[in-house]
PDB file of C-alpha atoms in Angstrom:
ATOM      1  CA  UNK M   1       5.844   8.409  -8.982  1.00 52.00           C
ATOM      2  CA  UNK M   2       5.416   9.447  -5.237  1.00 60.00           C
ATOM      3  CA  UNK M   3       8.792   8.768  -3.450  1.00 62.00           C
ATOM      4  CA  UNK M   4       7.611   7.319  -0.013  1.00 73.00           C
ATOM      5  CA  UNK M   5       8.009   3.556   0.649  1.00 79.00           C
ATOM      6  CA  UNK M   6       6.268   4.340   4.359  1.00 88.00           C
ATOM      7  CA  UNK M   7       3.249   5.924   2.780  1.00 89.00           C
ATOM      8  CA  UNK M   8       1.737   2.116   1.051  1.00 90.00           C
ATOM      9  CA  UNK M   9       2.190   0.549   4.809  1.00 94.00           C
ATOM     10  CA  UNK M  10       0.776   3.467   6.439  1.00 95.00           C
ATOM     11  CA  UNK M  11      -2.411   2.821   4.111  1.00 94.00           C
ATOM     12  CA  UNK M  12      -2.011  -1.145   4.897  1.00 95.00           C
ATOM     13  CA  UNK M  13      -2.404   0.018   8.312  1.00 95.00           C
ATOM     14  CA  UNK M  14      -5.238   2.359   8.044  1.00 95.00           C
ATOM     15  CA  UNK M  15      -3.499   4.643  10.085  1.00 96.00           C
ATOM     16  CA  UNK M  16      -3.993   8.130  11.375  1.00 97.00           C
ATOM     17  CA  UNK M  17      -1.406  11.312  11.302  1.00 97.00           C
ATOM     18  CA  UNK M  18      -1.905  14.305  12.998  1.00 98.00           C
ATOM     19  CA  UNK M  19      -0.136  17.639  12.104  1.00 97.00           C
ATOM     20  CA  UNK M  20      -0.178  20.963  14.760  1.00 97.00           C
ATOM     21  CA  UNK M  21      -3.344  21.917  12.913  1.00 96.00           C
ATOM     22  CA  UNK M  22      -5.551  18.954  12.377  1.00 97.00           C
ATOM     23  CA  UNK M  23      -5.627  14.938  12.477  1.00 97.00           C
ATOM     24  CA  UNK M  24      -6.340  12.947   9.572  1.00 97.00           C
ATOM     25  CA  UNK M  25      -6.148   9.650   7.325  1.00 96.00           C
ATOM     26  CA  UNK M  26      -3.186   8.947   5.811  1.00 94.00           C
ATOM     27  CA  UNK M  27      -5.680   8.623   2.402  1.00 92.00           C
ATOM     28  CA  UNK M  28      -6.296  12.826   3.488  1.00 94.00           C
ATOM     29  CA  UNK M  29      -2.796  13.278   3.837  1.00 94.00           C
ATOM     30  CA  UNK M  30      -2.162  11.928   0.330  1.00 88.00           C
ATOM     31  CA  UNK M  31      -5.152  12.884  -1.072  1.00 87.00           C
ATOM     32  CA  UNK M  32      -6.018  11.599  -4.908  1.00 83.00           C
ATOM     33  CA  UNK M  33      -3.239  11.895  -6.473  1.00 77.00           C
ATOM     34  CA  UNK M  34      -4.792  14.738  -8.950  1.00 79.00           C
ATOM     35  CA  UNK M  35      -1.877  17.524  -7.391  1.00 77.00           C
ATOM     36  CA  UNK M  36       0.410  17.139  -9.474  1.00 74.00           C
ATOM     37  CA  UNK M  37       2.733  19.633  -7.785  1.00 77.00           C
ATOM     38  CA  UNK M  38       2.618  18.184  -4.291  1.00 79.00           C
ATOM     39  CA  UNK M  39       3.396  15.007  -2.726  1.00 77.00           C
ATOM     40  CA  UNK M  40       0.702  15.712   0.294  1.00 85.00           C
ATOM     41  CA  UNK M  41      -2.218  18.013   1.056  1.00 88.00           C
ATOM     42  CA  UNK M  42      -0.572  19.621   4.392  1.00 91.00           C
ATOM     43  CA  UNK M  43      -1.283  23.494   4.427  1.00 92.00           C
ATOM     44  CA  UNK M  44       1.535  26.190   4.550  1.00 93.00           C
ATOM     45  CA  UNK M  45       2.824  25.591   7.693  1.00 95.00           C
ATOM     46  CA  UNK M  46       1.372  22.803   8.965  1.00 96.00           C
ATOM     47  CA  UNK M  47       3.537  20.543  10.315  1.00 96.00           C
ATOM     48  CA  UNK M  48       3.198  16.455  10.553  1.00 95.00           C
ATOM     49  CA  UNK M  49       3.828  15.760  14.512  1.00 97.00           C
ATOM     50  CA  UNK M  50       2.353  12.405  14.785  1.00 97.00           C
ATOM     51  CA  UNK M  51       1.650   8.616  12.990  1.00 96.00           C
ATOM     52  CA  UNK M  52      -1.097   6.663  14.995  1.00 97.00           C
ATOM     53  CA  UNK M  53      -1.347   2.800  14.044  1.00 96.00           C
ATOM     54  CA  UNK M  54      -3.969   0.661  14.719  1.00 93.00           C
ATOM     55  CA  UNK M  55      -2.849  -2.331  17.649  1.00 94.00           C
ATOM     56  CA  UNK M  56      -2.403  -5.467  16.166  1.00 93.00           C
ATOM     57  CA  UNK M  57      -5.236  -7.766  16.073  1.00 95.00           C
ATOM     58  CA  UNK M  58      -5.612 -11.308  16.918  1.00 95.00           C
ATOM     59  CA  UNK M  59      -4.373 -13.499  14.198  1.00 96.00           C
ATOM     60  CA  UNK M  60      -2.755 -10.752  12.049  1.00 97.00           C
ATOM     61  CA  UNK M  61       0.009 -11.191   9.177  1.00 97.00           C
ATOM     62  CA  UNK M  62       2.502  -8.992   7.635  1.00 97.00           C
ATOM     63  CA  UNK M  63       4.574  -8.852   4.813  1.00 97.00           C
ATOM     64  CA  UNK M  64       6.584  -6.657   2.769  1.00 95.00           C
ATOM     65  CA  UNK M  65       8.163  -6.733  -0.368  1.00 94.00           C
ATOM     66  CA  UNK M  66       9.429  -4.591  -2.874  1.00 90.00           C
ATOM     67  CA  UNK M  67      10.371  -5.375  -6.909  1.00 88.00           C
ATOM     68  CA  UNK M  68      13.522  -3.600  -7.493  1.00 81.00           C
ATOM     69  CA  UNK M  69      15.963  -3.831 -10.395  1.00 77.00           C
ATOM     70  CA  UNK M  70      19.241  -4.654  -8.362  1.00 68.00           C
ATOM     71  CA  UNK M  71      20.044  -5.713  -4.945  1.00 62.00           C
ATOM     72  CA  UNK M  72      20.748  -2.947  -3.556  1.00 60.00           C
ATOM     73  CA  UNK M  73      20.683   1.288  -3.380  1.00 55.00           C
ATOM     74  CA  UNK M  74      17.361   0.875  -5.829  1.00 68.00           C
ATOM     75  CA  UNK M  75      14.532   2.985  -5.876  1.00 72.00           C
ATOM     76  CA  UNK M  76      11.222   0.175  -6.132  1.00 78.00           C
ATOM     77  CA  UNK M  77       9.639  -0.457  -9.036  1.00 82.00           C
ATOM     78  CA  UNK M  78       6.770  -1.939  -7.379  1.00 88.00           C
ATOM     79  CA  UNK M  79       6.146  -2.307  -3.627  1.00 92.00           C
ATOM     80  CA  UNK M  80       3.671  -3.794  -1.371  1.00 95.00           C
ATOM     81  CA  UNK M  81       2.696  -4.139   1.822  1.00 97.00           C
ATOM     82  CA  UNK M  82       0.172  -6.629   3.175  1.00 98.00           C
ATOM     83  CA  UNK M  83      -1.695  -7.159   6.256  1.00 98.00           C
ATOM     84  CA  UNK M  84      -3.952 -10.057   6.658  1.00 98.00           C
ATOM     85  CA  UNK M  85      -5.571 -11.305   9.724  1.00 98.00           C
ATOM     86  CA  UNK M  86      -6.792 -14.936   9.589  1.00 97.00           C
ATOM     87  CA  UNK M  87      -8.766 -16.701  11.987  1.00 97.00           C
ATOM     88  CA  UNK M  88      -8.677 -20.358  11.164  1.00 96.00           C
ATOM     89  CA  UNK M  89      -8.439 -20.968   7.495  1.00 96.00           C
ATOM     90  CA  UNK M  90     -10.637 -17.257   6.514  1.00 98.00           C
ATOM     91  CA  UNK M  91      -9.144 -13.603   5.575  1.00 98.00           C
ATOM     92  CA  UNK M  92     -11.454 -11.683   8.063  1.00 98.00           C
ATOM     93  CA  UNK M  93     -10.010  -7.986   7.150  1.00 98.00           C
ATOM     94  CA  UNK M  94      -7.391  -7.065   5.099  1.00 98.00           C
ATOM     95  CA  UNK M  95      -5.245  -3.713   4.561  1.00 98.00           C
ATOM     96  CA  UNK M  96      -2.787  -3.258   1.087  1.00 97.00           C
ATOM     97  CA  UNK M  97      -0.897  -0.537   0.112  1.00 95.00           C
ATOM     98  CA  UNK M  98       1.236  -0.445  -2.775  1.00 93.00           C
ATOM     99  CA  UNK M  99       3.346   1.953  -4.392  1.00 88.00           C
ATOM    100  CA  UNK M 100       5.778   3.015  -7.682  1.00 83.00           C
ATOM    101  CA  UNK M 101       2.582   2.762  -9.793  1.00 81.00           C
ATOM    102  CA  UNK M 102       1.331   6.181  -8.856  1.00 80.00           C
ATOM    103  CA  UNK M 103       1.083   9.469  -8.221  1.00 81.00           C
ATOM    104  CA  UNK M 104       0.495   8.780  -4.620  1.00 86.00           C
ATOM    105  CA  UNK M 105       0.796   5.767  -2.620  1.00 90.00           C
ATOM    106  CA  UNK M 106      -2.434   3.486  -3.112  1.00 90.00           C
ATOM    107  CA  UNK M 107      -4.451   2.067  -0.595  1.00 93.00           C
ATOM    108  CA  UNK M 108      -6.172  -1.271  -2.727  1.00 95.00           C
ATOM    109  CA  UNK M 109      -9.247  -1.143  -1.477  1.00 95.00           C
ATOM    110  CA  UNK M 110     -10.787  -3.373  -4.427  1.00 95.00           C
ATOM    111  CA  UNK M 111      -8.526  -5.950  -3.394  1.00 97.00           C
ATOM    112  CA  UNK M 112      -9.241  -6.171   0.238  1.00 97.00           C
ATOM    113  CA  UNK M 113     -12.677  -6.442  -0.128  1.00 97.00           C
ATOM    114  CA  UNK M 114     -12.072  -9.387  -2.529  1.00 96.00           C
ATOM    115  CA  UNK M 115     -10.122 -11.378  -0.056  1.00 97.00           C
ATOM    116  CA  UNK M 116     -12.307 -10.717   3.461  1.00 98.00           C
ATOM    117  CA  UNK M 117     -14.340 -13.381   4.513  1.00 98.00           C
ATOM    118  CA  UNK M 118     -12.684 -15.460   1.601  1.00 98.00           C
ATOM    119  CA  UNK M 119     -10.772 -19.145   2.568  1.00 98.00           C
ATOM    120  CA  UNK M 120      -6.201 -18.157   3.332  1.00 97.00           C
ATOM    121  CA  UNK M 121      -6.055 -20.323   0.176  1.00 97.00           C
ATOM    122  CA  UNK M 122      -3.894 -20.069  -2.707  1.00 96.00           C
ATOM    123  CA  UNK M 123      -6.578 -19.524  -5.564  1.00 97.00           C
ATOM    124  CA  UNK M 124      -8.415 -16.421  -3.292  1.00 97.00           C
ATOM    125  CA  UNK M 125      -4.799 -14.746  -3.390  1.00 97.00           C
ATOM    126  CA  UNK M 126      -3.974 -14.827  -7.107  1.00 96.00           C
ATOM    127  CA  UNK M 127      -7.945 -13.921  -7.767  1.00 95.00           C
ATOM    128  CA  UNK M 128      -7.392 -10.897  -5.550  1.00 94.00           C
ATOM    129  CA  UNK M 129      -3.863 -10.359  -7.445  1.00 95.00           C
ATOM    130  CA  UNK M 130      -5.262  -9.791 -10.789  1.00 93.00           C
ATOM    131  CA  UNK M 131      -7.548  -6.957  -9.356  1.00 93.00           C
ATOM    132  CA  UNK M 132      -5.161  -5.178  -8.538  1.00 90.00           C
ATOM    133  CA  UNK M 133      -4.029  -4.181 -11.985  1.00 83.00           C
ATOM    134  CA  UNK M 134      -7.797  -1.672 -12.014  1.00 78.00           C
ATOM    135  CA  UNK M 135      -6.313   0.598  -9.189  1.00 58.00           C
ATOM    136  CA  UNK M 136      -2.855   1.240 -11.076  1.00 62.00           C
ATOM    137  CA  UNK M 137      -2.236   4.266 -12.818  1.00 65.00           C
ATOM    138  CA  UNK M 138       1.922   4.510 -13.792  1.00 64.00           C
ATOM    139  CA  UNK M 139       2.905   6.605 -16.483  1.00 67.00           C
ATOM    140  CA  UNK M 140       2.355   5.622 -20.072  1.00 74.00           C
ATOM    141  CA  UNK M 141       5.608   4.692 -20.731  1.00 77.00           C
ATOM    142  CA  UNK M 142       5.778   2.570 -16.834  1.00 72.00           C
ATOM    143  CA  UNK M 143       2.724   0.875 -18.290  1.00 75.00           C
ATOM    144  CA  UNK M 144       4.550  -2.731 -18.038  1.00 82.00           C
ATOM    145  CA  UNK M 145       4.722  -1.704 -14.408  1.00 81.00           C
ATOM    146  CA  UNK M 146       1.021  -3.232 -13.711  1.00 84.00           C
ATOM    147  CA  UNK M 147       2.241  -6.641 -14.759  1.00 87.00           C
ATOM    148  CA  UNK M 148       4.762  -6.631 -11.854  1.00 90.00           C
ATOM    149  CA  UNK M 149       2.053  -4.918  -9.748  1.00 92.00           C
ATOM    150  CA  UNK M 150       0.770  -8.605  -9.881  1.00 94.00           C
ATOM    151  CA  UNK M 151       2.972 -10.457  -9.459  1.00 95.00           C
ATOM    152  CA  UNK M 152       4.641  -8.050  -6.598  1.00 95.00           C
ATOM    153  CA  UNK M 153       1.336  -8.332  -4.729  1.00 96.00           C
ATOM    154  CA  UNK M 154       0.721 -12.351  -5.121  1.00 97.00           C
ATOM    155  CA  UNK M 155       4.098 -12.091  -3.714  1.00 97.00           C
ATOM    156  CA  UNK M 156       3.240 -10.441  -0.267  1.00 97.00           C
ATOM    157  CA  UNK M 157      -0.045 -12.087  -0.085  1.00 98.00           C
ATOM    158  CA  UNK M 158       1.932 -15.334  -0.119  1.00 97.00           C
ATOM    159  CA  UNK M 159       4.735 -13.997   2.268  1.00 98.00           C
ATOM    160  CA  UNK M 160       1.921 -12.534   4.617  1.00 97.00           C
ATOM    161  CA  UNK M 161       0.036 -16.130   4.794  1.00 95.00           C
ATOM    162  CA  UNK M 162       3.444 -17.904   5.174  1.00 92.00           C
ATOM    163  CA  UNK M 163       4.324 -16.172   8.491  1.00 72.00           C
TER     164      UNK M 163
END
């Protein structure tokens, strides 16, 4: 699975990189996953010389956490990043990246949409959870990794609201 923790909260962030050739999402930097052979779709020489984030809205919440197999000097297992911004008691947009369940880092798009313009509430957070189990794609035998894909994200989600 791609090695970059960074890569899932750059897609939570929608952000922007530009390289001495080009700019582009961070999705176009990682493209689909389907090069097997490369963890990003830079050029020959082309060089990554900048990471633009959005500012942070009105409202927002972030959280971070990562299932790992000891406490420290592990690689994840399953990691998340969430980013949640709430006016009064609604999700009005939403950015999640995750990653060890892939070939790249994944942006869950399925998953935002579920939650925007839903009520901060408990039951739209573990709805939103289970979808995230369609976007997965681990190895065969990492399968078992989509179960704590779910529970990894309910995690954040709750962290994020809790802030």
């Amino acid at each position: 699975h791609h090695p970059s923790t960074l890569g899932g909260s750059l897609m939570a962030y929608n952000a922007t990189v530009k390289t001495n050739q080009r700019e582009m999402s961070i999705l176009d930097l990682y493209g689909d996953g389907s090069a097997h052979d490369r963890d990003h779709m830079l050029e020959e020489g082309e060089i990554l010389t900048h990471i633009l984030l959005p500012a942070p809205a009105a409202g927002e919440k972030t959280a971070y956490f990562r299932s790992i197999s000891r406490f420290e000097a592990e690689w994840p297992i399953v990691e998340c990043t969430v980013r949640l911004v709430v006016d009064g008691d609604t999700i009005t947009d939403a950015g999640i990246g995750v990653g060890g369940v892939s070939q790249i880092p994944l942006k869950l798009t399925n998953v935002e949409a579920a939650i925007i313009d839903k009520p901060a509430a408990q039951a739209t957070l573990e709805q939103a959870a289970q979808l995230s189990a369609e976007g997965a794609n681990p190895l065969p035998q990492a399968a078992w990794k989509v179960d704590m894909l779910i529970g990894t994200l309910l995690t954040t989600l709750e962290m994020a609201l809790d802030e």
